[in-house]
């Protein structure tokens, strides 16, 4: 049985980090397969004693005592990801808000992130990182683990001027007004070419790709967390899917199934912050 805990960041990091979640399992025979879905956040996962492999559509994590720690940066994909877990599991995931991971790395995000999840070694160059992880995973209490990790995170924090990109994210996610990419670039006093290049460097995907993922997440949250029972047609309209056929088409691409099938299959975990579809 997976033990999932979510922890909120301390006040100094709330601008940058949405939350942390910890997953632990002590059973050597444990096996689990589930789907995770495209997200606008940037997720960094730290595994203890694990072997990790990922392709464009599937990730495999298994217990391997030969590996001390592995850090993985989730790819910015537009497809559901099948995740296979085998054996003991002990991991911490940091969910950075869109754009904000750039304040903790010394290269553009596009240099270290791709469409698939892969090893993230940017922090490995700092000896304090390994010291931090050893101390962190020795603790059993989730809050103490995160407190230890956050001491390292604060040491890596280097505030950047991201005002224009912050505004771009807000405009891209304004589904009521639905600004065009040209309009957003003009509002930021940037050429289309410069805007697309800068956005991809710092976010990891193009503005069009980001808005597609953000629209999917907006519609999903509208359905799952609304105080009233909403029809799928209303949800699609609220997220500016211009017709029902396009709404269904995009869900089949991003979630792997039509909206009605998707919402009947998923589960909310970790204080409703995680959305998975379990297969086993």
Tab-separated table of C-alpha atoms in Angstrom:
chain	number	residue	atom	x	y	z
A	1	UNK	CA	0.000	0.000	0.000
A	2	UNK	CA	1.398	3.386	-0.987
A	3	UNK	CA	1.623	5.956	1.772
A	4	UNK	CA	1.122	9.425	0.278
A	5	UNK	CA	1.639	12.621	2.270
A	6	UNK	CA	1.505	16.237	1.103
A	7	UNK	CA	3.335	19.113	2.783
A	8	UNK	CA	2.991	22.843	2.154
A	9	UNK	CA	6.178	24.898	1.663
A	10	UNK	CA	7.416	27.335	4.270
A	11	UNK	CA	6.475	30.975	3.777
A	12	UNK	CA	9.741	31.994	2.061
A	13	UNK	CA	9.182	29.390	-0.675
A	14	UNK	CA	5.425	29.618	-1.256
A	15	UNK	CA	5.891	31.965	-4.196
A	16	UNK	CA	7.918	29.289	-5.984
A	17	UNK	CA	6.664	25.889	-4.819
A	18	UNK	CA	3.074	24.667	-4.903
A	19	UNK	CA	3.566	21.734	-2.529
A	20	UNK	CA	5.625	18.618	-1.821
A	21	UNK	CA	4.396	15.067	-1.745
A	22	UNK	CA	6.078	12.009	-0.294
A	23	UNK	CA	5.378	8.430	-1.352
A	24	UNK	CA	6.606	5.491	0.703
A	25	UNK	CA	6.089	1.747	0.553
A	26	UNK	CA	7.999	-0.902	2.522
A	27	UNK	CA	6.698	-4.010	0.743
A	28	UNK	CA	9.332	-5.686	-1.448
A	29	UNK	CA	6.644	-7.430	-3.520
A	30	UNK	CA	4.633	-4.288	-4.160
A	31	UNK	CA	3.557	-3.537	-7.734
A	32	UNK	CA	1.511	-0.621	-8.971
A	33	UNK	CA	0.639	0.801	-12.372
A	34	UNK	CA	-1.105	4.113	-12.859
A	35	UNK	CA	-1.443	7.001	-15.281
A	36	UNK	CA	-0.442	10.566	-14.511
A	37	UNK	CA	-1.508	13.431	-16.732
A	38	UNK	CA	0.020	16.555	-18.307
A	39	UNK	CA	0.493	19.467	-15.934
A	40	UNK	CA	1.755	23.038	-16.037
A	41	UNK	CA	3.918	22.536	-12.933
A	42	UNK	CA	7.545	21.420	-13.024
A	43	UNK	CA	8.000	18.332	-10.884
A	44	UNK	CA	11.375	17.270	-9.482
A	45	UNK	CA	11.343	13.842	-7.823
A	46	UNK	CA	14.078	12.510	-5.547
A	47	UNK	CA	14.252	8.713	-5.239
A	48	UNK	CA	16.164	6.761	-2.629
A	49	UNK	CA	17.589	3.386	-3.718
A	50	UNK	CA	15.776	3.219	-7.034
A	51	UNK	CA	16.360	2.377	-10.666
A	52	UNK	CA	14.574	4.696	-13.073
A	53	UNK	CA	13.817	4.469	-16.776
A	54	UNK	CA	11.479	6.633	-18.819
A	55	UNK	CA	10.290	6.813	-22.410
A	56	UNK	CA	7.881	9.264	-24.015
A	57	UNK	CA	4.825	7.378	-22.736
A	58	UNK	CA	6.030	5.239	-19.824
A	59	UNK	CA	8.188	5.433	-16.687
A	60	UNK	CA	9.490	2.485	-14.678
A	61	UNK	CA	10.679	2.760	-11.085
A	62	UNK	CA	12.009	-0.221	-9.150
A	63	UNK	CA	13.904	-0.718	-5.917
A	64	UNK	CA	17.674	-0.903	-6.350
A	65	UNK	CA	19.845	-0.709	-3.236
A	66	UNK	CA	22.922	-0.145	-5.429
A	67	UNK	CA	21.721	3.384	-6.209
A	68	UNK	CA	21.905	5.889	-3.395
A	69	UNK	CA	19.802	8.785	-4.697
A	70	UNK	CA	18.404	9.665	-8.118
A	71	UNK	CA	16.818	13.017	-8.973
A	72	UNK	CA	14.412	13.156	-11.921
A	73	UNK	CA	12.867	16.139	-13.703
A	74	UNK	CA	9.461	15.361	-15.162
A	75	UNK	CA	9.157	16.068	-18.871
A	76	UNK	CA	6.657	18.598	-20.169
A	77	UNK	CA	4.559	16.167	-22.166
A	78	UNK	CA	1.148	16.355	-23.838
A	79	UNK	CA	0.239	12.710	-23.360
A	80	UNK	CA	-0.725	10.610	-20.326
A	81	UNK	CA	2.249	8.883	-18.715
A	82	UNK	CA	2.030	5.254	-17.623
A	83	UNK	CA	3.982	4.766	-14.386
A	84	UNK	CA	5.075	1.303	-13.220
A	85	UNK	CA	6.335	0.944	-9.641
A	86	UNK	CA	7.903	-2.274	-8.344
A	87	UNK	CA	9.232	-3.028	-4.871
A	88	UNK	CA	10.072	-0.696	-2.015
A	89	UNK	CA	9.562	2.992	-2.729
A	90	UNK	CA	10.778	6.099	-0.957
A	91	UNK	CA	10.558	9.388	-2.810
A	92	UNK	CA	9.958	13.097	-2.401
A	93	UNK	CA	8.459	15.214	-5.165
A	94	UNK	CA	8.765	19.005	-5.382
A	95	UNK	CA	6.000	20.673	-7.397
A	96	UNK	CA	7.348	23.980	-8.639
A	97	UNK	CA	4.803	26.476	-9.866
A	98	UNK	CA	5.115	27.234	-13.596
A	99	UNK	CA	8.296	29.193	-14.376
A	100	UNK	CA	9.606	29.245	-10.805
A	101	UNK	CA	12.047	26.329	-11.012
A	102	UNK	CA	14.289	28.715	-12.968
A	103	UNK	CA	15.044	30.502	-9.695
A	104	UNK	CA	16.772	27.349	-8.396
A	105	UNK	CA	18.899	26.279	-11.372
A	106	UNK	CA	21.848	27.934	-13.105
A	107	UNK	CA	20.861	27.188	-16.717
A	108	UNK	CA	17.678	27.797	-18.752
A	109	UNK	CA	15.019	25.182	-18.043
A	110	UNK	CA	15.014	24.117	-21.699
A	111	UNK	CA	18.640	22.955	-21.276
A	112	UNK	CA	17.691	20.335	-18.680
A	113	UNK	CA	14.095	19.405	-19.523
A	114	UNK	CA	12.666	17.550	-22.493
A	115	UNK	CA	9.470	15.811	-23.516
A	116	UNK	CA	10.393	12.782	-21.406
A	117	UNK	CA	11.320	12.590	-17.735
A	118	UNK	CA	15.070	12.280	-17.239
A	119	UNK	CA	17.871	12.445	-14.700
A	120	UNK	CA	18.286	15.915	-13.256
A	121	UNK	CA	21.896	16.570	-12.236
A	122	UNK	CA	21.972	20.355	-11.860
A	123	UNK	CA	22.140	20.185	-8.068
A	124	UNK	CA	24.536	17.222	-7.989
A	125	UNK	CA	27.428	19.624	-8.569
A	126	UNK	CA	26.888	21.006	-5.070
A	127	UNK	CA	28.295	18.668	-2.344
A	128	UNK	CA	25.698	20.089	0.042
A	129	UNK	CA	22.969	18.365	-1.979
A	130	UNK	CA	24.138	14.837	-1.145
A	131	UNK	CA	24.624	15.836	2.489
A	132	UNK	CA	21.091	17.215	2.509
A	133	UNK	CA	19.573	14.062	0.997
A	134	UNK	CA	21.328	11.763	3.452
A	135	UNK	CA	20.044	13.800	6.390
A	136	UNK	CA	16.603	14.175	4.837
A	137	UNK	CA	15.901	10.499	4.141
A	138	UNK	CA	17.195	9.448	7.556
A	139	UNK	CA	14.172	11.191	9.064
A	140	UNK	CA	10.850	9.358	9.202
A	141	UNK	CA	8.642	12.368	9.866
A	142	UNK	CA	7.481	13.964	6.596
A	143	UNK	CA	7.549	17.521	7.933
A	144	UNK	CA	11.107	17.107	9.205
A	145	UNK	CA	12.179	15.718	5.842
A	146	UNK	CA	10.800	18.723	4.003
A	147	UNK	CA	12.300	21.152	6.511
A	148	UNK	CA	15.710	19.622	5.839
A	149	UNK	CA	15.224	19.758	2.061
A	150	UNK	CA	14.059	23.365	2.198
A	151	UNK	CA	17.283	24.464	3.863
A	152	UNK	CA	19.074	23.332	0.716
A	153	UNK	CA	16.417	24.876	-1.547
A	154	UNK	CA	16.876	28.265	0.095
A	155	UNK	CA	20.612	28.050	-0.534
A	156	UNK	CA	19.933	27.610	-4.280
A	157	UNK	CA	17.368	30.403	-4.554
A	158	UNK	CA	18.454	33.176	-6.914
A	159	UNK	CA	15.565	35.569	-7.670
A	160	UNK	CA	15.198	36.494	-11.333
A	161	UNK	CA	13.234	39.215	-13.071
A	162	UNK	CA	10.416	37.222	-14.646
A	163	UNK	CA	7.695	39.882	-14.641
A	164	UNK	CA	7.034	39.710	-18.377
A	165	UNK	CA	6.792	35.926	-18.435
A	166	UNK	CA	4.548	35.976	-15.365
A	167	UNK	CA	2.221	38.270	-17.260
A	168	UNK	CA	2.420	35.996	-20.307
A	169	UNK	CA	1.289	33.036	-18.193
A	170	UNK	CA	-1.646	35.037	-16.856
A	171	UNK	CA	-2.731	36.081	-20.349
A	172	UNK	CA	-2.352	32.563	-21.752
A	173	UNK	CA	-4.599	31.243	-18.979
A	174	UNK	CA	-7.292	33.885	-19.439
A	175	UNK	CA	-9.715	31.537	-21.175
A	176	UNK	CA	-12.522	34.074	-21.121
A	177	UNK	CA	-10.699	36.608	-23.300
A	178	UNK	CA	-8.557	34.063	-25.178
A	179	UNK	CA	-5.737	36.356	-26.266
A	180	UNK	CA	-3.838	35.345	-29.389
A	181	UNK	CA	-0.088	34.738	-29.227
A	182	UNK	CA	0.413	37.868	-31.347
A	183	UNK	CA	-1.597	39.950	-28.873
A	184	UNK	CA	0.363	38.613	-25.903
A	185	UNK	CA	3.722	39.270	-27.575
A	186	UNK	CA	2.637	42.816	-28.471
A	187	UNK	CA	1.454	43.438	-24.913
A	188	UNK	CA	4.900	42.387	-23.662
A	189	UNK	CA	6.665	44.557	-26.278
A	190	UNK	CA	8.349	41.488	-27.772
A	191	UNK	CA	8.500	40.120	-31.288
A	192	UNK	CA	6.741	36.797	-31.873
A	193	UNK	CA	10.090	35.108	-32.461
A	194	UNK	CA	11.660	36.496	-29.273
A	195	UNK	CA	8.572	35.709	-27.217
A	196	UNK	CA	8.404	32.091	-28.410
A	197	UNK	CA	12.138	31.566	-27.869
A	198	UNK	CA	12.207	33.155	-24.400
A	199	UNK	CA	9.054	31.364	-23.305
A	200	UNK	CA	10.363	27.954	-24.347
A	201	UNK	CA	13.721	28.575	-22.662
A	202	UNK	CA	12.084	29.353	-19.321
A	203	UNK	CA	8.934	27.189	-19.424
A	204	UNK	CA	10.142	24.225	-21.474
A	205	UNK	CA	7.361	24.269	-24.082
A	206	UNK	CA	5.959	26.759	-26.580
A	207	UNK	CA	3.167	29.176	-25.576
A	208	UNK	CA	0.677	27.190	-27.679
A	209	UNK	CA	1.643	23.906	-25.998
A	210	UNK	CA	1.506	25.478	-22.549
A	211	UNK	CA	-1.977	26.868	-23.125
A	212	UNK	CA	-3.183	23.467	-24.308
A	213	UNK	CA	-2.011	21.857	-21.055
A	214	UNK	CA	-3.325	24.747	-18.941
A	215	UNK	CA	-6.748	24.543	-20.608
A	216	UNK	CA	-6.905	20.811	-19.903
A	217	UNK	CA	-6.026	21.368	-16.237
A	218	UNK	CA	-8.475	24.260	-15.944
A	219	UNK	CA	-11.343	22.136	-17.250
A	220	UNK	CA	-10.348	19.208	-15.031
A	221	UNK	CA	-10.287	21.382	-11.906
A	222	UNK	CA	-13.589	22.956	-12.923
A	223	UNK	CA	-15.167	19.506	-12.941
A	224	UNK	CA	-13.473	18.008	-9.881
A	225	UNK	CA	-13.490	20.935	-7.475
A	226	UNK	CA	-16.607	22.903	-8.357
A	227	UNK	CA	-19.119	23.381	-5.554
A	228	UNK	CA	-21.906	22.532	-7.999
A	229	UNK	CA	-22.445	19.616	-10.365
A	230	UNK	CA	-21.513	20.858	-13.835
A	231	UNK	CA	-22.246	19.345	-17.211
A	232	UNK	CA	-19.294	18.481	-19.423
A	233	UNK	CA	-20.567	20.865	-22.092
A	234	UNK	CA	-20.426	23.743	-19.590
A	235	UNK	CA	-16.948	22.731	-18.452
A	236	UNK	CA	-15.677	22.700	-22.022
A	237	UNK	CA	-17.206	26.108	-22.657
A	238	UNK	CA	-15.719	27.611	-19.466
A	239	UNK	CA	-12.227	26.537	-20.557
A	240	UNK	CA	-12.744	27.896	-24.085
A	241	UNK	CA	-12.859	24.606	-25.955
A	242	UNK	CA	-14.647	26.099	-28.931
A	243	UNK	CA	-16.905	23.097	-29.564
A	244	UNK	CA	-17.686	19.709	-28.051
A	245	UNK	CA	-15.829	17.712	-30.694
A	246	UNK	CA	-12.631	19.697	-30.029
A	247	UNK	CA	-13.127	19.221	-26.271
A	248	UNK	CA	-13.329	15.444	-26.740
A	249	UNK	CA	-10.404	15.414	-29.191
A	250	UNK	CA	-8.090	17.247	-26.779
A	251	UNK	CA	-9.046	15.005	-23.858
A	252	UNK	CA	-8.306	11.924	-25.920
A	253	UNK	CA	-4.879	13.383	-26.677
A	254	UNK	CA	-3.959	14.689	-23.212
A	255	UNK	CA	-5.822	12.208	-20.995
A	256	UNK	CA	-6.049	9.180	-23.264
A	257	UNK	CA	-9.847	8.997	-23.205
A	258	UNK	CA	-13.003	11.027	-23.717
A	259	UNK	CA	-13.952	13.383	-20.842
A	260	UNK	CA	-16.785	11.194	-19.529
A	261	UNK	CA	-14.551	8.100	-19.387
A	262	UNK	CA	-11.666	10.072	-17.899
A	263	UNK	CA	-13.649	11.537	-15.007
A	264	UNK	CA	-15.169	8.179	-14.110
A	265	UNK	CA	-11.732	6.497	-13.960
A	266	UNK	CA	-9.496	8.910	-12.035
A	267	UNK	CA	-8.874	9.184	-8.294
A	268	UNK	CA	-7.898	12.159	-6.137
A	269	UNK	CA	-5.062	11.516	-3.683
A	270	UNK	CA	-2.797	13.433	-1.329
A	271	UNK	CA	-5.385	15.892	0.010
A	272	UNK	CA	-6.919	15.976	-3.485
A	273	UNK	CA	-3.747	17.476	-4.982
A	274	UNK	CA	-2.797	14.444	-7.087
A	275	UNK	CA	-4.914	13.008	-9.884
A	276	UNK	CA	-4.071	9.455	-10.964
A	277	UNK	CA	-5.808	6.670	-12.836
A	278	UNK	CA	-4.874	3.341	-11.265
A	279	UNK	CA	-4.641	0.231	-13.407
A	280	UNK	CA	-3.365	-2.139	-10.673
